[in-house]
Amino acid sequence: MAKNFPTRADNYAQWYNELVIKADLAENSAVRGCMVIKPYGYAIWESMQAILDKKFKDTGHVNAYFPLFIPKSFFSKEAAHVEGFAKECAVVTHYRLKNDENGEGVVVDPDAKLEEELIVRPTSETIIWDTYKKWIQSYRDLPLLINQWANVVRWEMRTRLFLRTAEFLWQEGHTAHETKEEALVETRKILDVYADFAEKYMAIPVHKGTKSPNERFAGALETFCIEALMQDGKALQAGTSHFLGQNFAKAFDVKFLSKENKLEYVWATSWGVSTRLMGALIMTHSDDHGLVLPPKLAPTQVVIIPIYRKAEQLEQISETANKIKEELQAKGISVKFDDRDTYKPGWKFNEYEFKGVPVRFALGARDIENGTIEIARRDTLEKEIIPIDQAVDKAASLLEEIQENLYKKALKFREENTFKVDSWEEFKVQIEKGGFILAHWDGTAETEEKIKTETKATIRAIPMDGIMEEGSCVYSGKASNQRVLFARAY
RNA sequence: CGGGGUAUAGCGUAGUCCGGUUAGCGCGCCUGCUUUGGGAGCAGGAGGUCGCAGGUUCGAAUCCUGCUACCCCGACCA
């Protein structure tokens, strides 16, 4: 089966694309840069949504929904923000079509020009803060902790399924607080939620850190991020949590009366993760046989495949299979018994490997006779024949084992591909090999920019868990007191 | 927006340099029989404006001109 995928060395991008398509996750849409998320792919996104949504609610947040369209004028209120997004906005200029006078389909009706153009949201800070202004008067209205599940549009020049599409699905949290300290706590709290989700559920080890000023979100005072390493050695920003200070409060005039009866601007945060996480999931765990899903996110955790010749045999097998299915379901495990007679067993084996189903049972007439069942795990592709009365317990423990194994494997890969580098010569050689580089940086934007120009490497994060250590900048030789994380990134 | 490439059935492609029968093949699809423990075999069948528009020619998938779409590499970026 490996022949179906180009090897990683050949062309990782192609491997990735074929994987997404063959695993039935998504495909390119007729609309440039957009993707169709197919049912199986969407089911994975729903698993992610459910877990994240619960985490947000457990930390006091509530969901709401704001308009897709943002008046153009809102964007000019926060200077850095417009600077960051202006170049990639889709703009609505008209509100009506009409039949072409020459009979050539429909045309935009020039009489239906909007007085003020509408921007299709690339992110919702502006429209949300315009709304918050009306909602916040007193310290009693704070904190305001709101999350939105939505789609956004960023007119990217180059796109790739899940990793960078013109339209993508995400959640964006927007909070308002009385004090700077409280807002910072919120920013950090959400970063922890993201890191926990990545590591415990997606089985992806991440570095928590802050962005350099260059890489900061447009309009933020500080951007916290989680950064992951993909199998081809490139880094991927998996989530961000921004401390916005009072920038948006000032831009949208959001003030509250404090306990001391003073009029003050609120402190803000915003944070988000997107369908890009699907890309991270695919690129972290998949192999040449297809997708590999961590059990906690797999829409189907266990699949049972019957092997039979005649209808009578299927009947007997089904009886046993359905019993196992029910017992697994009673334990909260999602199970599919694939008794389609339109595909042969070999076909199904391959199909579920493409789709990354963690555990597979194969049950045939021979097993019924012997009181056995074959169990296979997707992560290692190992197969084992076990007594049938152990099937349920074995599946349950295997799911946990796979979840853990995937994380360990990914962590091992990241550690083997993280290098401490102290000289510029070494840096230039190492960056070609991929992976994270821990190196000293003098803290200036100029140095960062030069490193980027010369090597395409960017500062992915200034690690929060990093050890403080005296050193000299790998590029300029100037003093530095902490190593930062460099990599080429998606 | 710059540089390179591609466009032939649902998908993948041969044929294009050097114009010449009815455009060939694989996968998939449909029908029948035999099969079913790792993508089944045989037989039969359906499916094509050769990206679009002009031009050259007795004759164009093939040569020429223009256009369009997509892919890769840059700039941009969650």
mmCIF file with all atom_site columns, N, CA and C in Angstrom, chain A residues 311-358:
data_model
loop_
_atom_site.group_PDB
_atom_site.id
_atom_site.type_symbol
_atom_site.label_atom_id
_atom_site.label_alt_id
_atom_site.label_comp_id
_atom_site.label_asym_id
_atom_site.label_entity_id
_atom_site.label_seq_id
_atom_site.pdbx_PDB_ins_code
_atom_site.Cartn_x
_atom_site.Cartn_y
_atom_site.Cartn_z
_atom_site.occupancy
_atom_site.B_iso_or_equiv
_atom_site.pdbx_formal_charge
_atom_site.auth_seq_id
_atom_site.auth_comp_id
_atom_site.auth_asym_id
_atom_site.auth_atom_id
_atom_site.pdbx_PDB_model_num
ATOM 1   N N  . ALA A 1 311 ? -24.272 -16.593 3.417  1.00 0.00 ? 311 ALA A N  1
ATOM 2   C CA . ALA A 1 311 ? -25.173 -15.768 4.210  1.00 0.00 ? 311 ALA A CA 1
ATOM 3   C C  . ALA A 1 311 ? -25.376 -16.320 5.622  1.00 0.00 ? 311 ALA A C  1
ATOM 4   N N  . GLU A 1 312 ? -25.426 -17.670 5.736  1.00 0.00 ? 312 GLU A N  1
ATOM 5   C CA . GLU A 1 312 ? -25.639 -18.266 7.058  1.00 0.00 ? 312 GLU A CA 1
ATOM 6   C C  . GLU A 1 312 ? -24.491 -17.915 7.996  1.00 0.00 ? 312 GLU A C  1
ATOM 7   N N  . GLN A 1 313 ? -23.279 -17.939 7.416  1.00 0.00 ? 313 GLN A N  1
ATOM 8   C CA . GLN A 1 313 ? -22.106 -17.624 8.222  1.00 0.00 ? 313 GLN A CA 1
ATOM 9   C C  . GLN A 1 313 ? -22.181 -16.191 8.727  1.00 0.00 ? 313 GLN A C  1
ATOM 10  N N  . LEU A 1 314 ? -22.604 -15.286 7.841  1.00 0.00 ? 314 LEU A N  1
ATOM 11  C CA . LEU A 1 314 ? -22.678 -13.884 8.230  1.00 0.00 ? 314 LEU A CA 1
ATOM 12  C C  . LEU A 1 314 ? -23.647 -13.711 9.387  1.00 0.00 ? 314 LEU A C  1
ATOM 13  N N  . GLU A 1 315 ? -24.731 -14.481 9.321  1.00 0.00 ? 315 GLU A N  1
ATOM 14  C CA . GLU A 1 315 ? -25.747 -14.384 10.361 1.00 0.00 ? 315 GLU A CA 1
ATOM 15  C C  . GLU A 1 315 ? -25.156 -14.725 11.728 1.00 0.00 ? 315 GLU A C  1
ATOM 16  N N  . GLN A 1 316 ? -24.384 -15.799 11.717 1.00 0.00 ? 316 GLN A N  1
ATOM 17  C CA . GLN A 1 316 ? -23.778 -16.265 12.959 1.00 0.00 ? 316 GLN A CA 1
ATOM 18  C C  . GLN A 1 316 ? -22.730 -15.258 13.450 1.00 0.00 ? 316 GLN A C  1
ATOM 19  N N  . ILE A 1 317 ? -21.920 -14.764 12.505 1.00 0.00 ? 317 ILE A N  1
ATOM 20  C CA . ILE A 1 317 ? -20.876 -13.803 12.847 1.00 0.00 ? 317 ILE A CA 1
ATOM 21  C C  . ILE A 1 317 ? -21.502 -12.505 13.363 1.00 0.00 ? 317 ILE A C  1
ATOM 22  N N  . SER A 1 318 ? -22.563 -12.084 12.691 1.00 0.00 ? 318 SER A N  1
ATOM 23  C CA . SER A 1 318 ? -23.221 -10.832 13.068 1.00 0.00 ? 318 SER A CA 1
ATOM 24  C C  . SER A 1 318 ? -23.702 -10.874 14.510 1.00 0.00 ? 318 SER A C  1
ATOM 25  N N  . GLU A 1 319 ? -24.208 -12.023 14.880 1.00 0.00 ? 319 GLU A N  1
ATOM 26  C CA . GLU A 1 319 ? -24.729 -12.171 16.240 1.00 0.00 ? 319 GLU A CA 1
ATOM 27  C C  . GLU A 1 319 ? -23.627 -11.882 17.267 1.00 0.00 ? 319 GLU A C  1
ATOM 28  N N  . THR A 1 320 ? -22.475 -12.509 17.052 1.00 0.00 ? 320 THR A N  1
ATOM 29  C CA . THR A 1 320 ? -21.341 -12.280 17.949 1.00 0.00 ? 320 THR A CA 1
ATOM 30  C C  . THR A 1 320 ? -20.831 -10.853 17.839 1.00 0.00 ? 320 THR A C  1
ATOM 31  N N  . ALA A 1 321 ? -20.708 -10.376 16.602 1.00 0.00 ? 321 ALA A N  1
ATOM 32  C CA . ALA A 1 321 ? -20.180 -9.028  16.375 1.00 0.00 ? 321 ALA A CA 1
ATOM 33  C C  . ALA A 1 321 ? -21.061 -7.975  17.041 1.00 0.00 ? 321 ALA A C  1
ATOM 34  N N  . ASN A 1 322 ? -22.343 -8.125  16.893 1.00 0.00 ? 322 ASN A N  1
ATOM 35  C CA . ASN A 1 322 ? -23.260 -7.141  17.486 1.00 0.00 ? 322 ASN A CA 1
ATOM 36  C C  . ASN A 1 322 ? -23.201 -7.152  19.009 1.00 0.00 ? 322 ASN A C  1
ATOM 37  N N  . LYS A 1 323 ? -22.942 -8.342  19.557 1.00 0.00 ? 323 LYS A N  1
ATOM 38  C CA . LYS A 1 323 ? -22.812 -8.436  21.006 1.00 0.00 ? 323 LYS A CA 1
ATOM 39  C C  . LYS A 1 323 ? -21.583 -7.653  21.475 1.00 0.00 ? 323 LYS A C  1
ATOM 40  N N  . ILE A 1 324 ? -20.496 -7.857  20.765 1.00 0.00 ? 324 ILE A N  1
ATOM 41  C CA . ILE A 1 324 ? -19.266 -7.126  21.101 1.00 0.00 ? 324 ILE A CA 1
ATOM 42  C C  . ILE A 1 324 ? -19.490 -5.628  20.922 1.00 0.00 ? 324 ILE A C  1
ATOM 43  N N  . LYS A 1 325 ? -20.154 -5.273  19.836 1.00 0.00 ? 325 LYS A N  1
ATOM 44  C CA . LYS A 1 325 ? -20.436 -3.865  19.560 1.00 0.00 ? 325 LYS A CA 1
ATOM 45  C C  . LYS A 1 325 ? -21.203 -3.229  20.709 1.00 0.00 ? 325 LYS A C  1
ATOM 46  N N  . GLU A 1 326 ? -22.237 -3.924  21.165 1.00 0.00 ? 326 GLU A N  1
ATOM 47  C CA . GLU A 1 326 ? -23.048 -3.371  22.256 1.00 0.00 ? 326 GLU A CA 1
ATOM 48  C C  . GLU A 1 326 ? -22.244 -3.214  23.538 1.00 0.00 ? 326 GLU A C  1
ATOM 49  N N  . GLU A 1 327 ? -21.417 -4.209  23.810 1.00 0.00 ? 327 GLU A N  1
ATOM 50  C CA . GLU A 1 327 ? -20.612 -4.133  25.033 1.00 0.00 ? 327 GLU A CA 1
ATOM 51  C C  . GLU A 1 327 ? -19.612 -2.983  24.974 1.00 0.00 ? 327 GLU A C  1
ATOM 52  N N  . LEU A 1 328 ? -19.041 -2.782  23.793 1.00 0.00 ? 328 LEU A N  1
ATOM 53  C CA . LEU A 1 328 ? -18.101 -1.672  23.632 1.00 0.00 ? 328 LEU A CA 1
ATOM 54  C C  . LEU A 1 328 ? -18.829 -0.342  23.768 1.00 0.00 ? 328 LEU A C  1
ATOM 55  N N  . GLN A 1 329 ? -19.990 -0.264  23.154 1.00 0.00 ? 329 GLN A N  1
ATOM 56  C CA . GLN A 1 329 ? -20.771 0.975   23.225 1.00 0.00 ? 329 GLN A CA 1
ATOM 57  C C  . GLN A 1 329 ? -21.167 1.297   24.663 1.00 0.00 ? 329 GLN A C  1
ATOM 58  N N  . ALA A 1 330 ? -21.443 0.243   25.426 1.00 0.00 ? 330 ALA A N  1
ATOM 59  C CA . ALA A 1 330 ? -21.794 0.444   26.835 1.00 0.00 ? 330 ALA A CA 1
ATOM 60  C C  . ALA A 1 330 ? -20.640 1.081   27.585 1.00 0.00 ? 330 ALA A C  1
ATOM 61  N N  . LYS A 1 331 ? -19.426 0.882   27.082 1.00 0.00 ? 331 LYS A N  1
ATOM 62  C CA . LYS A 1 331 ? -18.254 1.493   27.712 1.00 0.00 ? 331 LYS A CA 1
ATOM 63  C C  . LYS A 1 331 ? -17.957 2.873   27.123 1.00 0.00 ? 331 LYS A C  1
ATOM 64  N N  . GLY A 1 332 ? -18.861 3.334   26.255 1.00 0.00 ? 332 GLY A N  1
ATOM 65  C CA . GLY A 1 332 ? -18.683 4.659   25.670 1.00 0.00 ? 332 GLY A CA 1
ATOM 66  C C  . GLY A 1 332 ? -17.729 4.678   24.484 1.00 0.00 ? 332 GLY A C  1
ATOM 67  N N  . ILE A 1 333 ? -17.516 3.511   23.887 1.00 0.00 ? 333 ILE A N  1
ATOM 68  C CA . ILE A 1 333 ? -16.611 3.433   22.735 1.00 0.00 ? 333 ILE A CA 1
ATOM 69  C C  . ILE A 1 333 ? -17.453 3.413   21.460 1.00 0.00 ? 333 ILE A C  1
ATOM 70  N N  . SER A 1 334 ? -17.029 4.201   20.468 1.00 0.00 ? 334 SER A N  1
ATOM 71  C CA . SER A 1 334 ? -17.802 4.231   19.218 1.00 0.00 ? 334 SER A CA 1
ATOM 72  C C  . SER A 1 334 ? -17.342 3.095   18.309 1.00 0.00 ? 334 SER A C  1
ATOM 73  N N  . VAL A 1 335 ? -18.313 2.333   17.843 1.00 0.00 ? 335 VAL A N  1
ATOM 74  C CA . VAL A 1 335 ? -18.015 1.115   17.092 1.00 0.00 ? 335 VAL A CA 1
ATOM 75  C C  . VAL A 1 335 ? -18.799 1.073   15.801 1.00 0.00 ? 335 VAL A C  1
ATOM 76  N N  . LYS A 1 336 ? -18.144 0.577   14.767 1.00 0.00 ? 336 LYS A N  1
ATOM 77  C CA . LYS A 1 336 ? -18.859 0.347   13.516 1.00 0.00 ? 336 LYS A CA 1
ATOM 78  C C  . LYS A 1 336 ? -18.703 -1.124  13.159 1.00 0.00 ? 336 LYS A C  1
ATOM 79  N N  . PHE A 1 337 ? -19.825 -1.786  12.914 1.00 0.00 ? 337 PHE A N  1
ATOM 80  C CA . PHE A 1 337 ? -19.791 -3.156  12.404 1.00 0.00 ? 337 PHE A CA 1
ATOM 81  C C  . PHE A 1 337 ? -20.054 -3.056  10.913 1.00 0.00 ? 337 PHE A C  1
ATOM 82  N N  . ASP A 1 338 ? -19.020 -3.302  10.133 1.00 0.00 ? 338 ASP A N  1
ATOM 83  C CA . ASP A 1 338 ? -19.137 -3.098  8.687  1.00 0.00 ? 338 ASP A CA 1
ATOM 84  C C  . ASP A 1 338 ? -19.523 -4.397  8.001  1.00 0.00 ? 338 ASP A C  1
ATOM 85  N N  . ASP A 1 339 ? -20.836 -4.617  7.902  1.00 0.00 ? 339 ASP A N  1
ATOM 86  C CA . ASP A 1 339 ? -21.291 -5.867  7.277  1.00 0.00 ? 339 ASP A CA 1
ATOM 87  C C  . ASP A 1 339 ? -21.716 -5.671  5.819  1.00 0.00 ? 339 ASP A C  1
ATOM 88  N N  . ARG A 1 340 ? -21.236 -4.609  5.207  1.00 0.00 ? 340 ARG A N  1
ATOM 89  C CA . ARG A 1 340 ? -21.537 -4.417  3.791  1.00 0.00 ? 340 ARG A CA 1
ATOM 90  C C  . ARG A 1 340 ? -21.077 -5.647  3.007  1.00 0.00 ? 340 ARG A C  1
ATOM 91  N N  . ASP A 1 341 ? -21.909 -6.133  2.104  1.00 0.00 ? 341 ASP A N  1
ATOM 92  C CA . ASP A 1 341 ? -21.469 -7.265  1.285  1.00 0.00 ? 341 ASP A CA 1
ATOM 93  C C  . ASP A 1 341 ? -21.004 -6.789  -0.088 1.00 0.00 ? 341 ASP A C  1
ATOM 94  N N  . THR A 1 342 ? -20.886 -5.471  -0.210 1.00 0.00 ? 342 THR A N  1
ATOM 95  C CA . THR A 1 342 ? -20.463 -4.924  -1.495 1.00 0.00 ? 342 THR A CA 1
ATOM 96  C C  . THR A 1 342 ? -18.945 -4.776  -1.580 1.00 0.00 ? 342 THR A C  1
ATOM 97  N N  . TYR A 1 343 ? -18.273 -4.931  -0.436 1.00 0.00 ? 343 TYR A N  1
ATOM 98  C CA . TYR A 1 343 ? -16.808 -4.877  -0.436 1.00 0.00 ? 343 TYR A CA 1
ATOM 99  C C  . TYR A 1 343 ? -16.256 -6.092  0.271  1.00 0.00 ? 343 TYR A C  1
ATOM 100 N N  . LYS A 1 344 ? -15.099 -6.538  -0.181 1.00 0.00 ? 344 LYS A N  1
ATOM 101 C CA . LYS A 1 344 ? -14.458 -7.691  0.431  1.00 0.00 ? 344 LYS A CA 1
ATOM 102 C C  . LYS A 1 344 ? -13.638 -7.257  1.640  1.00 0.00 ? 344 LYS A C  1
ATOM 103 N N  . PRO A 1 345 ? -13.303 -8.239  2.495  1.00 0.00 ? 345 PRO A N  1
ATOM 104 C CA . PRO A 1 345 ? -12.557 -7.900  3.720  1.00 0.00 ? 345 PRO A CA 1
ATOM 105 C C  . PRO A 1 345 ? -11.271 -7.117  3.449  1.00 0.00 ? 345 PRO A C  1
ATOM 106 N N  . GLY A 1 346 ? -10.506 -7.562  2.466  1.00 0.00 ? 346 GLY A N  1
ATOM 107 C CA . GLY A 1 346 ? -9.239  -6.899  2.168  1.00 0.00 ? 346 GLY A CA 1
ATOM 108 C C  . GLY A 1 346 ? -9.447  -5.427  1.836  1.00 0.00 ? 346 GLY A C  1
ATOM 109 N N  . TRP A 1 347 ? -10.483 -5.153  1.114  1.00 0.00 ? 347 TRP A N  1
ATOM 110 C CA . TRP A 1 347 ? -10.839 -3.787  0.760  1.00 0.00 ? 347 TRP A CA 1
ATOM 111 C C  . TRP A 1 347 ? -11.103 -2.975  2.028  1.00 0.00 ? 347 TRP A C  1
ATOM 112 N N  . LYS A 1 348 ? -11.889 -3.572  2.905  1.00 0.00 ? 348 LYS A N  1
ATOM 113 C CA . LYS A 1 348 ? -12.266 -2.858  4.136  1.00 0.00 ? 348 LYS A CA 1
ATOM 114 C C  . LYS A 1 348 ? -11.040 -2.602  5.020  1.00 0.00 ? 348 LYS A C  1
ATOM 115 N N  . PHE A 1 349 ? -10.175 -3.600  5.118  1.00 0.00 ? 349 PHE A N  1
ATOM 116 C CA . PHE A 1 349 ? -8.952  -3.399  5.918  1.00 0.00 ? 349 PHE A CA 1
ATOM 117 C C  . PHE A 1 349 ? -8.227  -2.151  5.454  1.00 0.00 ? 349 PHE A C  1
ATOM 118 N N  . ASN A 1 350 ? -8.057  -2.067  4.155  1.00 0.00 ? 350 ASN A N  1
ATOM 119 C CA . ASN A 1 350 ? -7.326  -0.938  3.604  1.00 0.00 ? 350 ASN A CA 1
ATOM 120 C C  . ASN A 1 350 ? -8.080  0.372   3.808  1.00 0.00 ? 350 ASN A C  1
ATOM 121 N N  . GLU A 1 351 ? -9.363  0.321   3.639  1.00 0.00 ? 351 GLU A N  1
ATOM 122 C CA . GLU A 1 351 ? -10.172 1.526   3.783  1.00 0.00 ? 351 GLU A CA 1
ATOM 123 C C  . GLU A 1 351 ? -10.042 2.109   5.193  1.00 0.00 ? 351 GLU A C  1
ATOM 124 N N  . TYR A 1 352 ? -10.121 1.239   6.206  1.00 0.00 ? 352 TYR A N  1
ATOM 125 C CA . TYR A 1 352 ? -10.073 1.759   7.578  1.00 0.00 ? 352 TYR A CA 1
ATOM 126 C C  . TYR A 1 352 ? -8.656  2.155   7.972  1.00 0.00 ? 352 TYR A C  1
ATOM 127 N N  . GLU A 1 353 ? -7.691  1.577   7.294  1.00 0.00 ? 353 GLU A N  1
ATOM 128 C CA . GLU A 1 353 ? -6.321  2.054   7.511  1.00 0.00 ? 353 GLU A CA 1
ATOM 129 C C  . GLU A 1 353 ? -6.156  3.452   6.935  1.00 0.00 ? 353 GLU A C  1
ATOM 130 N N  . PHE A 1 354 ? -6.670  3.678   5.750  1.00 0.00 ? 354 PHE A N  1
ATOM 131 C CA . PHE A 1 354 ? -6.659  5.030   5.174  1.00 0.00 ? 354 PHE A CA 1
ATOM 132 C C  . PHE A 1 354 ? -7.296  6.024   6.129  1.00 0.00 ? 354 PHE A C  1
ATOM 133 N N  . LYS A 1 355 ? -8.393  5.585   6.736  1.00 0.00 ? 355 LYS A N  1
ATOM 134 C CA . LYS A 1 355 ? -9.176  6.497   7.566  1.00 0.00 ? 355 LYS A CA 1
ATOM 135 C C  . LYS A 1 355 ? -8.670  6.596   9.001  1.00 0.00 ? 355 LYS A C  1
ATOM 136 N N  . GLY A 1 356 ? -7.705  5.765   9.341  1.00 0.00 ? 356 GLY A N  1
ATOM 137 C CA . GLY A 1 356 ? -7.055  5.899   10.636 1.00 0.00 ? 356 GLY A CA 1
ATOM 138 C C  . GLY A 1 356 ? -7.824  5.361   11.824 1.00 0.00 ? 356 GLY A C  1
ATOM 139 N N  . VAL A 1 357 ? -8.768  4.460   11.607 1.00 0.00 ? 357 VAL A N  1
ATOM 140 C CA . VAL A 1 357 ? -9.521  3.890   12.728 1.00 0.00 ? 357 VAL A CA 1
ATOM 141 C C  . VAL A 1 357 ? -8.546  3.135   13.641 1.00 0.00 ? 357 VAL A C  1
ATOM 142 N N  . PRO A 1 358 ? -8.516  3.483   14.923 1.00 0.00 ? 358 PRO A N  1
ATOM 143 C CA . PRO A 1 358 ? -7.451  2.966   15.808 1.00 0.00 ? 358 PRO A CA 1
ATOM 144 C C  . PRO A 1 358 ? -7.442  1.450   16.003 1.00 0.00 ? 358 PRO A C  1
#
